Amino acid sequence: MNPQAFADVRVLVVGDLMLDRYWWGEVDRISPEAPVPIVRVGQAEDRLGGAANVARNIASLGAKAVLMGVVGADQVGRELRALLAQEGIEDRLLEDPQIQTTLKLRVLGRQQQLIRLDFEAQPTHEVLKNKQAEFRRALDQVDLVVMSDYGKGGLTHIKDLIALAREMSKPILVDPKGDDYDRYAGATLLTPNRSEFFQVAGRAQDEADFEHRAQALRAKLQLAHLLVTRSEEGMTLFSATEPKLHVHAQAREVFDVSGAGDTVIATLAVGLGSGLDIQSAVQLANRAGGIVVGKLGTATLTADELFSKD
């Protein structure tokens, strides 16, 4: 297909927002205070994380990303919004002065992550309720919706959001979290990873049992499609009407799987929005995931990379 088709796609991303902060440095000695390495920090970088990283991936592919979520009225929230502007992502964020914006600080020495520090708080009920009215207005201007759940409270009312999107005939792609999948009922597509799927559906004894459990979960939740990403085994699509599709993982050296799920669902959304059928979109998303795991941190890729003939 022509990647220029991506430019006409508009995707609304809703979910948990966070800022990924990276500190890189040299490690050449152990602390005399405790048996831990001393990192002499020489480089720092902030990147969009969570649902914001999904939007970043969509924008990197050349499509239009509209982002909704909740941030605090703090410096981290302001830095996150500045990054959205730099990436050309439409900012539909709501502020909750009672919380701090989620921040994940990773310290790396010699390209290895040594520790991650998380700073987070759930948004208040009133702010989340207000998001539903804004969500309805935003739906008018987009082709489809991605809901990125990181379990931070930003999608507490996801049942209502799914109902609104269905009412307006917008496809709904959900990256789930936790073990309560009933809240995702009625979505178009769900993209759990292998461990998330087993947590909800139970561990499969063999491939036939895996398919049985997947189709049972898909039918129970009234999903058109269930895509299980299976790490080194690739990914498998289970649909209501099409036959099962399994695509093998790209044969690439894995450096970092951080954010790979964000890239997969972003590519799925852009592919479907540009007119691809679900099976073609899954194959494209599998290729995208294989590319980004070869990059350090929450990375993205461009349409040129995705369609290159390497």
Tab-separated table of C-alpha atoms in Angstrom:
chain	number	residue	atom	x	y	z
A	1	MET	CA	0.000	0.000	0.000
A	2	ASN	CA	0.954	3.651	-0.291
A	3	PRO	CA	2.033	5.025	3.110
A	4	GLN	CA	0.690	8.414	1.995
A	5	ALA	CA	-2.754	6.999	2.819
A	6	PHE	CA	-1.824	7.309	6.501
A	7	ALA	CA	-1.961	11.108	6.265
A	8	ASP	CA	-5.756	11.055	5.997
A	9	VAL	CA	-6.273	8.931	9.117
A	10	ARG	CA	-7.409	10.580	12.368
A	11	VAL	CA	-7.186	8.525	15.567
A	12	LEU	CA	-8.460	9.481	19.009
A	13	VAL	CA	-6.284	8.016	21.777
A	14	VAL	CA	-7.716	7.911	25.304
A	15	GLY	CA	-6.076	6.520	28.409
A	16	ASP	CA	-3.412	6.772	31.071
A	17	LEU	CA	-0.784	9.406	30.390
A	18	MET	CA	2.775	9.431	31.682
A	19	LEU	CA	6.158	10.959	31.086
A	20	ASP	CA	9.073	8.562	30.592
A	21	ARG	CA	12.295	10.117	31.864
A	22	TYR	CA	15.672	8.551	31.091
A	23	TRP	CA	18.973	9.260	32.829
A	24	TRP	CA	22.010	7.711	31.141
A	25	GLY	CA	25.481	7.570	32.625
A	26	GLU	CA	28.739	5.743	33.156
A	27	VAL	CA	29.211	3.091	35.811
A	28	ASP	CA	32.770	2.483	36.969
A	29	ARG	CA	32.516	1.852	40.715
A	30	ILE	CA	30.300	0.550	43.511
A	31	SER	CA	28.947	2.847	46.212
A	32	PRO	CA	30.722	2.662	49.578
A	33	GLU	CA	27.330	3.234	51.231
A	34	ALA	CA	25.618	0.130	49.821
A	35	PRO	CA	26.372	-2.632	47.275
A	36	VAL	CA	24.901	-0.667	44.367
A	37	PRO	CA	26.528	0.879	41.290
A	38	ILE	CA	27.198	4.619	41.135
A	39	VAL	CA	25.879	6.145	37.918
A	40	ARG	CA	27.587	9.325	36.773
A	41	VAL	CA	24.671	10.835	34.830
A	42	GLY	CA	25.724	12.494	31.603
A	43	GLN	CA	22.532	12.568	29.541
A	44	ALA	CA	18.829	13.040	30.274
A	45	GLU	CA	15.803	12.747	28.006
A	46	ASP	CA	12.021	12.938	28.433
A	47	ARG	CA	9.685	10.925	26.213
A	48	LEU	CA	5.933	10.512	25.978
A	49	GLY	CA	4.725	7.383	27.743
A	50	GLY	CA	1.564	5.340	28.196
A	51	ALA	CA	-1.326	6.480	26.011
A	52	ALA	CA	0.818	9.441	24.964
A	53	ASN	CA	3.322	7.018	23.452
A	54	VAL	CA	0.527	5.414	21.423
A	55	ALA	CA	-0.335	8.879	20.076
A	56	ARG	CA	3.354	9.503	19.409
A	57	ASN	CA	3.553	6.301	17.353
A	58	ILE	CA	0.484	7.289	15.360
A	59	ALA	CA	1.941	10.712	14.606
A	60	SER	CA	5.322	9.192	13.708
A	61	LEU	CA	3.593	7.032	11.088
A	62	GLY	CA	2.222	10.196	9.496
A	63	ALA	CA	-1.389	9.997	10.729
A	64	LYS	CA	-3.209	12.545	12.880
A	65	ALA	CA	-3.321	11.750	16.597
A	66	VAL	CA	-5.775	13.359	19.028
A	67	LEU	CA	-4.965	12.619	22.682
A	68	MET	CA	-7.275	12.667	25.703
A	69	GLY	CA	-6.358	11.953	29.307
A	70	VAL	CA	-5.701	13.549	32.667
A	71	VAL	CA	-2.540	15.277	33.896
A	72	GLY	CA	-1.739	17.187	37.041
A	73	ALA	CA	-1.291	20.953	37.175
A	74	ASP	CA	2.448	20.440	37.654
A	75	GLN	CA	5.782	20.753	35.898
A	76	VAL	CA	5.712	17.175	34.626
A	77	GLY	CA	2.300	17.793	33.077
A	78	ARG	CA	3.573	20.950	31.387
A	79	GLU	CA	6.580	19.080	30.018
A	80	LEU	CA	4.307	16.338	28.691
A	81	ARG	CA	2.132	18.889	26.890
A	82	ALA	CA	5.205	20.566	25.411
A	83	LEU	CA	6.295	17.212	23.965
A	84	LEU	CA	2.830	16.702	22.479
A	85	ALA	CA	3.157	20.037	20.690
A	86	GLN	CA	6.603	19.077	19.374
A	87	GLU	CA	5.207	15.803	17.970
A	88	GLY	CA	2.212	17.498	16.330
A	89	ILE	CA	-0.295	15.668	18.555
A	90	GLU	CA	-3.605	17.424	19.201
A	91	ASP	CA	-3.893	18.118	22.937
A	92	ARG	CA	-7.311	17.376	24.451
A	93	LEU	CA	-5.953	16.834	27.981
A	94	LEU	CA	-7.778	17.660	31.208
A	95	GLU	CA	-5.985	18.926	34.320
A	96	ASP	CA	-6.596	17.609	37.816
A	97	PRO	CA	-4.879	19.904	40.354
A	98	GLN	CA	-5.246	17.224	43.045
A	99	ILE	CA	-2.821	14.762	41.438
A	100	GLN	CA	0.732	14.639	40.150
A	101	THR	CA	1.281	13.637	36.534
A	102	THR	CA	2.581	10.082	36.288
A	103	LEU	CA	6.370	10.022	35.872
A	104	LYS	CA	8.527	6.946	35.278
A	105	LEU	CA	12.204	7.651	35.843
A	106	ARG	CA	14.637	5.090	34.461
A	107	VAL	CA	18.338	5.153	35.334
A	108	LEU	CA	20.614	3.373	32.859
A	109	GLY	CA	24.294	2.568	33.057
A	110	ARG	CA	26.186	1.103	30.098
A	111	GLN	CA	22.861	0.866	28.229
A	112	GLN	CA	21.374	-1.371	30.942
A	113	GLN	CA	18.421	-0.258	33.062
A	114	LEU	CA	19.470	-0.278	36.708
A	115	ILE	CA	16.313	1.010	38.389
A	116	ARG	CA	12.919	2.545	37.637
A	117	LEU	CA	11.193	5.005	39.951
A	118	ASP	CA	7.441	5.609	39.547
A	119	PHE	CA	5.576	8.717	40.716
A	120	GLU	CA	1.815	8.495	40.227
A	121	ALA	CA	-1.679	9.213	41.567
A	122	GLN	CA	-5.149	8.398	40.219
A	123	PRO	CA	-7.306	11.225	38.805
A	124	THR	CA	-10.410	12.284	40.719
A	125	HIS	CA	-13.899	11.047	39.843
A	126	GLU	CA	-15.200	14.476	38.819
A	127	VAL	CA	-12.436	15.042	36.256
A	128	LEU	CA	-13.039	11.596	34.729
A	129	LYS	CA	-16.769	12.301	34.429
A	130	ASN	CA	-16.013	15.562	32.628
A	131	LYS	CA	-13.888	13.632	30.139
A	132	GLN	CA	-16.963	11.856	28.765
A	133	ALA	CA	-18.471	15.066	27.385
A	134	GLU	CA	-15.154	15.992	25.790
A	135	PHE	CA	-14.840	12.457	24.432
A	136	ARG	CA	-18.193	12.696	22.648
A	137	ARG	CA	-17.164	15.967	20.976
A	138	ALA	CA	-13.840	14.513	19.864
A	139	LEU	CA	-15.481	11.416	18.346
A	140	ASP	CA	-17.089	13.559	15.641
A	141	GLN	CA	-13.658	14.427	14.233
A	142	VAL	CA	-11.903	11.024	14.119
A	143	ASP	CA	-12.065	7.722	12.232
A	144	LEU	CA	-11.502	5.354	15.143
A	145	VAL	CA	-10.539	5.183	18.827
A	146	VAL	CA	-7.663	3.595	20.719
A	147	MET	CA	-8.080	3.099	24.474
A	148	SER	CA	-4.759	2.545	26.223
A	149	ASP	CA	-5.248	1.153	29.736
A	150	TYR	CA	-2.232	1.166	32.060
A	151	GLY	CA	-4.295	0.667	35.220
A	152	LYS	CA	-3.686	4.216	36.483
A	153	GLY	CA	-7.362	5.219	36.676
A	154	GLY	CA	-7.642	7.189	33.453
A	155	LEU	CA	-10.166	4.710	32.011
A	156	THR	CA	-12.329	4.162	35.079
A	157	HIS	CA	-15.449	4.856	32.967
A	158	ILE	CA	-14.335	2.861	29.927
A	159	LYS	CA	-17.709	1.070	29.657
A	160	ASP	CA	-19.403	4.413	29.058
A	161	LEU	CA	-16.745	5.466	26.551
A	162	ILE	CA	-17.124	2.227	24.584
A	163	ALA	CA	-20.902	2.691	24.529
A	164	LEU	CA	-20.505	6.243	23.192
A	165	ALA	CA	-18.075	5.131	20.481
A	166	ARG	CA	-20.362	2.265	19.418
A	167	GLU	CA	-23.299	4.677	19.296
A	168	MET	CA	-21.327	6.772	16.809
A	169	SER	CA	-20.128	3.697	14.843
A	170	LYS	CA	-16.438	4.277	15.587
A	171	PRO	CA	-14.143	1.204	15.709
A	172	ILE	CA	-12.651	0.757	19.195
A	173	LEU	CA	-9.220	-0.783	19.779
A	174	VAL	CA	-8.292	-1.517	23.408
A	175	ASP	CA	-4.930	-2.333	24.988
A	176	PRO	CA	-6.136	-3.955	28.253
A	177	LYS	CA	-4.816	-4.147	31.801
A	178	GLY	CA	-5.699	-6.210	34.850
A	179	ASP	CA	-8.082	-9.171	35.101
A	180	ASP	CA	-11.483	-7.465	34.702
A	181	TYR	CA	-12.052	-7.783	30.965
A	182	ASP	CA	-15.831	-7.441	31.270
A	183	ARG	CA	-15.293	-3.682	31.266
A	184	TYR	CA	-13.996	-3.938	27.670
A	185	ALA	CA	-17.115	-5.722	26.368
A	186	GLY	CA	-18.322	-4.409	23.035
A	187	ALA	CA	-14.953	-3.162	21.795
A	188	THR	CA	-13.963	-3.949	18.222
A	189	LEU	CA	-10.491	-5.326	19.018
A	190	LEU	CA	-8.625	-6.249	22.194
A	191	THR	CA	-4.820	-6.683	22.220
A	192	PRO	CA	-3.650	-8.497	25.383
A	193	ASN	CA	-0.147	-9.914	25.532
A	194	ARG	CA	0.369	-13.592	26.300
A	195	SER	CA	0.695	-13.264	30.081
A	196	GLU	CA	-2.290	-10.890	30.282
A	197	PHE	CA	-4.376	-13.348	28.277
A	198	PHE	CA	-3.435	-16.294	30.502
A	199	GLN	CA	-4.260	-14.216	33.588
A	200	VAL	CA	-7.836	-13.808	32.343
A	201	ALA	CA	-8.512	-16.946	30.293
A	202	GLY	CA	-6.291	-19.450	32.128
A	203	ARG	CA	-3.119	-21.122	30.900
A	204	ALA	CA	-3.604	-23.191	27.744
A	205	GLN	CA	-2.410	-26.800	27.588
A	206	ASP	CA	-1.713	-26.738	23.849
A	207	GLU	CA	-2.479	-24.707	20.721
A	208	ALA	CA	-5.989	-26.155	20.343
A	209	ASP	CA	-6.793	-25.258	23.939
A	210	PHE	CA	-5.305	-21.797	23.367
A	211	GLU	CA	-7.643	-21.228	20.408
A	212	HIS	CA	-10.648	-22.529	22.346
A	213	ARG	CA	-9.965	-20.193	25.265
A	214	ALA	CA	-9.344	-17.233	22.966
A	215	GLN	CA	-12.530	-17.697	20.970
A	216	ALA	CA	-14.534	-18.212	24.156
A	217	LEU	CA	-13.206	-14.941	25.590
A	218	ARG	CA	-13.806	-13.105	22.308
A	219	ALA	CA	-17.410	-14.343	22.148
A	220	LYS	CA	-18.080	-13.590	25.816
A	221	LEU	CA	-16.930	-9.982	25.397
A	222	GLN	CA	-18.714	-9.587	22.036
A	223	LEU	CA	-15.490	-8.556	20.306
A	224	ALA	CA	-15.085	-8.607	16.553
A	225	HIS	CA	-11.414	-9.518	17.036
A	226	LEU	CA	-9.003	-10.631	19.743
A	227	LEU	CA	-5.289	-10.240	19.018
A	228	VAL	CA	-2.920	-11.978	21.445
A	229	THR	CA	0.681	-10.813	21.172
A	230	ARG	CA	2.949	-13.728	22.082
A	231	SER	CA	6.443	-12.270	22.316
A	232	GLU	CA	8.946	-14.541	20.507
A	233	GLU	CA	6.036	-16.621	19.166
A	234	GLY	CA	4.606	-13.700	17.191
A	235	MET	CA	0.905	-12.836	17.431
A	236	THR	CA	-2.389	-14.589	16.804
A	237	LEU	CA	-5.660	-13.050	15.641
A	238	PHE	CA	-9.008	-14.609	16.529
A	239	SER	CA	-12.058	-13.198	14.752
A	240	ALA	CA	-15.799	-13.690	14.638
A	241	THR	CA	-15.888	-14.225	10.865
A	242	GLU	CA	-12.329	-14.694	9.531
A	243	PRO	CA	-10.176	-17.809	10.158
A	244	LYS	CA	-7.454	-17.684	12.811
A	245	LEU	CA	-4.324	-15.859	11.674
A	246	HIS	CA	-0.909	-16.455	13.214
A	247	VAL	CA	2.065	-14.327	12.211
A	248	HIS	CA	5.569	-15.223	13.341
A	249	ALA	CA	7.781	-12.754	15.151
A	250	GLN	CA	10.240	-10.822	13.025
A	251	ALA	CA	13.719	-12.346	13.245
A	252	ARG	CA	15.444	-9.371	14.898
A	253	GLU	CA	17.707	-9.021	17.888
A	254	VAL	CA	15.646	-7.741	20.802
A	255	PHE	CA	17.096	-4.827	22.731
A	256	ASP	CA	14.086	-3.406	24.570
A	257	VAL	CA	10.395	-4.339	24.562
A	258	SER	CA	9.342	-1.110	26.341
A	259	GLY	CA	6.403	0.368	24.489
A	260	ALA	CA	6.267	-2.350	21.816
A	261	GLY	CA	2.588	-2.931	22.580
A	262	ASP	CA	1.964	0.785	22.024
A	263	THR	CA	3.554	0.543	18.579
A	264	VAL	CA	1.503	-2.535	17.692
A	265	ILE	CA	-1.878	-1.011	18.552
A	266	ALA	CA	-0.923	2.329	16.964
A	267	THR	CA	0.001	0.592	13.704
A	268	LEU	CA	-3.188	-1.464	13.803
A	269	ALA	CA	-5.244	1.703	14.194
A	270	VAL	CA	-3.507	3.565	11.384
A	271	GLY	CA	-3.657	0.519	9.112
A	272	LEU	CA	-7.372	-0.032	9.691
A	273	GLY	CA	-8.074	3.686	9.369
A	274	SER	CA	-6.324	3.740	5.984
A	275	GLY	CA	-8.557	0.963	4.655
A	276	LEU	CA	-6.584	-2.224	5.311
A	277	ASP	CA	-8.507	-5.349	6.264
A	278	ILE	CA	-7.847	-6.706	9.756
A	279	GLN	CA	-5.463	-9.477	8.679
A	280	SER	CA	-3.304	-7.104	6.612
A	281	ALA	CA	-3.280	-4.613	9.478
A	282	VAL	CA	-2.103	-7.333	11.896
A	283	GLN	CA	0.751	-8.326	9.598
A	284	LEU	CA	1.802	-4.688	9.350
A	285	ALA	CA	1.614	-4.256	13.127
A	286	ASN	CA	3.750	-7.369	13.638
A	287	ARG	CA	6.417	-5.884	11.400
A	288	ALA	CA	6.253	-2.596	13.304
A	289	GLY	CA	6.679	-4.358	16.645
A	290	GLY	CA	9.692	-6.236	15.319
A	291	ILE	CA	11.351	-2.966	14.348
A	292	VAL	CA	10.834	-1.048	17.589
A	293	VAL	CA	12.110	-3.797	19.899
A	294	GLY	CA	15.482	-3.244	18.248
A	295	LYS	CA	15.514	0.300	19.626
A	296	LEU	CA	16.205	1.416	23.193
A	297	GLY	CA	13.345	2.735	25.291
A	298	THR	CA	9.820	3.717	24.267
A	299	ALA	CA	10.652	4.113	20.582
A	300	THR	CA	8.631	4.829	17.444
A	301	LEU	CA	9.071	4.191	13.744
A	302	THR	CA	8.208	6.045	10.561
A	303	ALA	CA	6.166	4.883	7.591
A	304	ASP	CA	9.403	4.769	5.553
A	305	GLU	CA	10.912	2.320	8.061
A	306	LEU	CA	7.741	0.260	8.104
A	307	PHE	CA	7.608	-0.112	4.330
A	308	SER	CA	11.353	-0.375	3.682
A	309	LYS	CA	12.558	-3.418	1.735
A	310	ASP	CA	15.276	-4.491	4.182
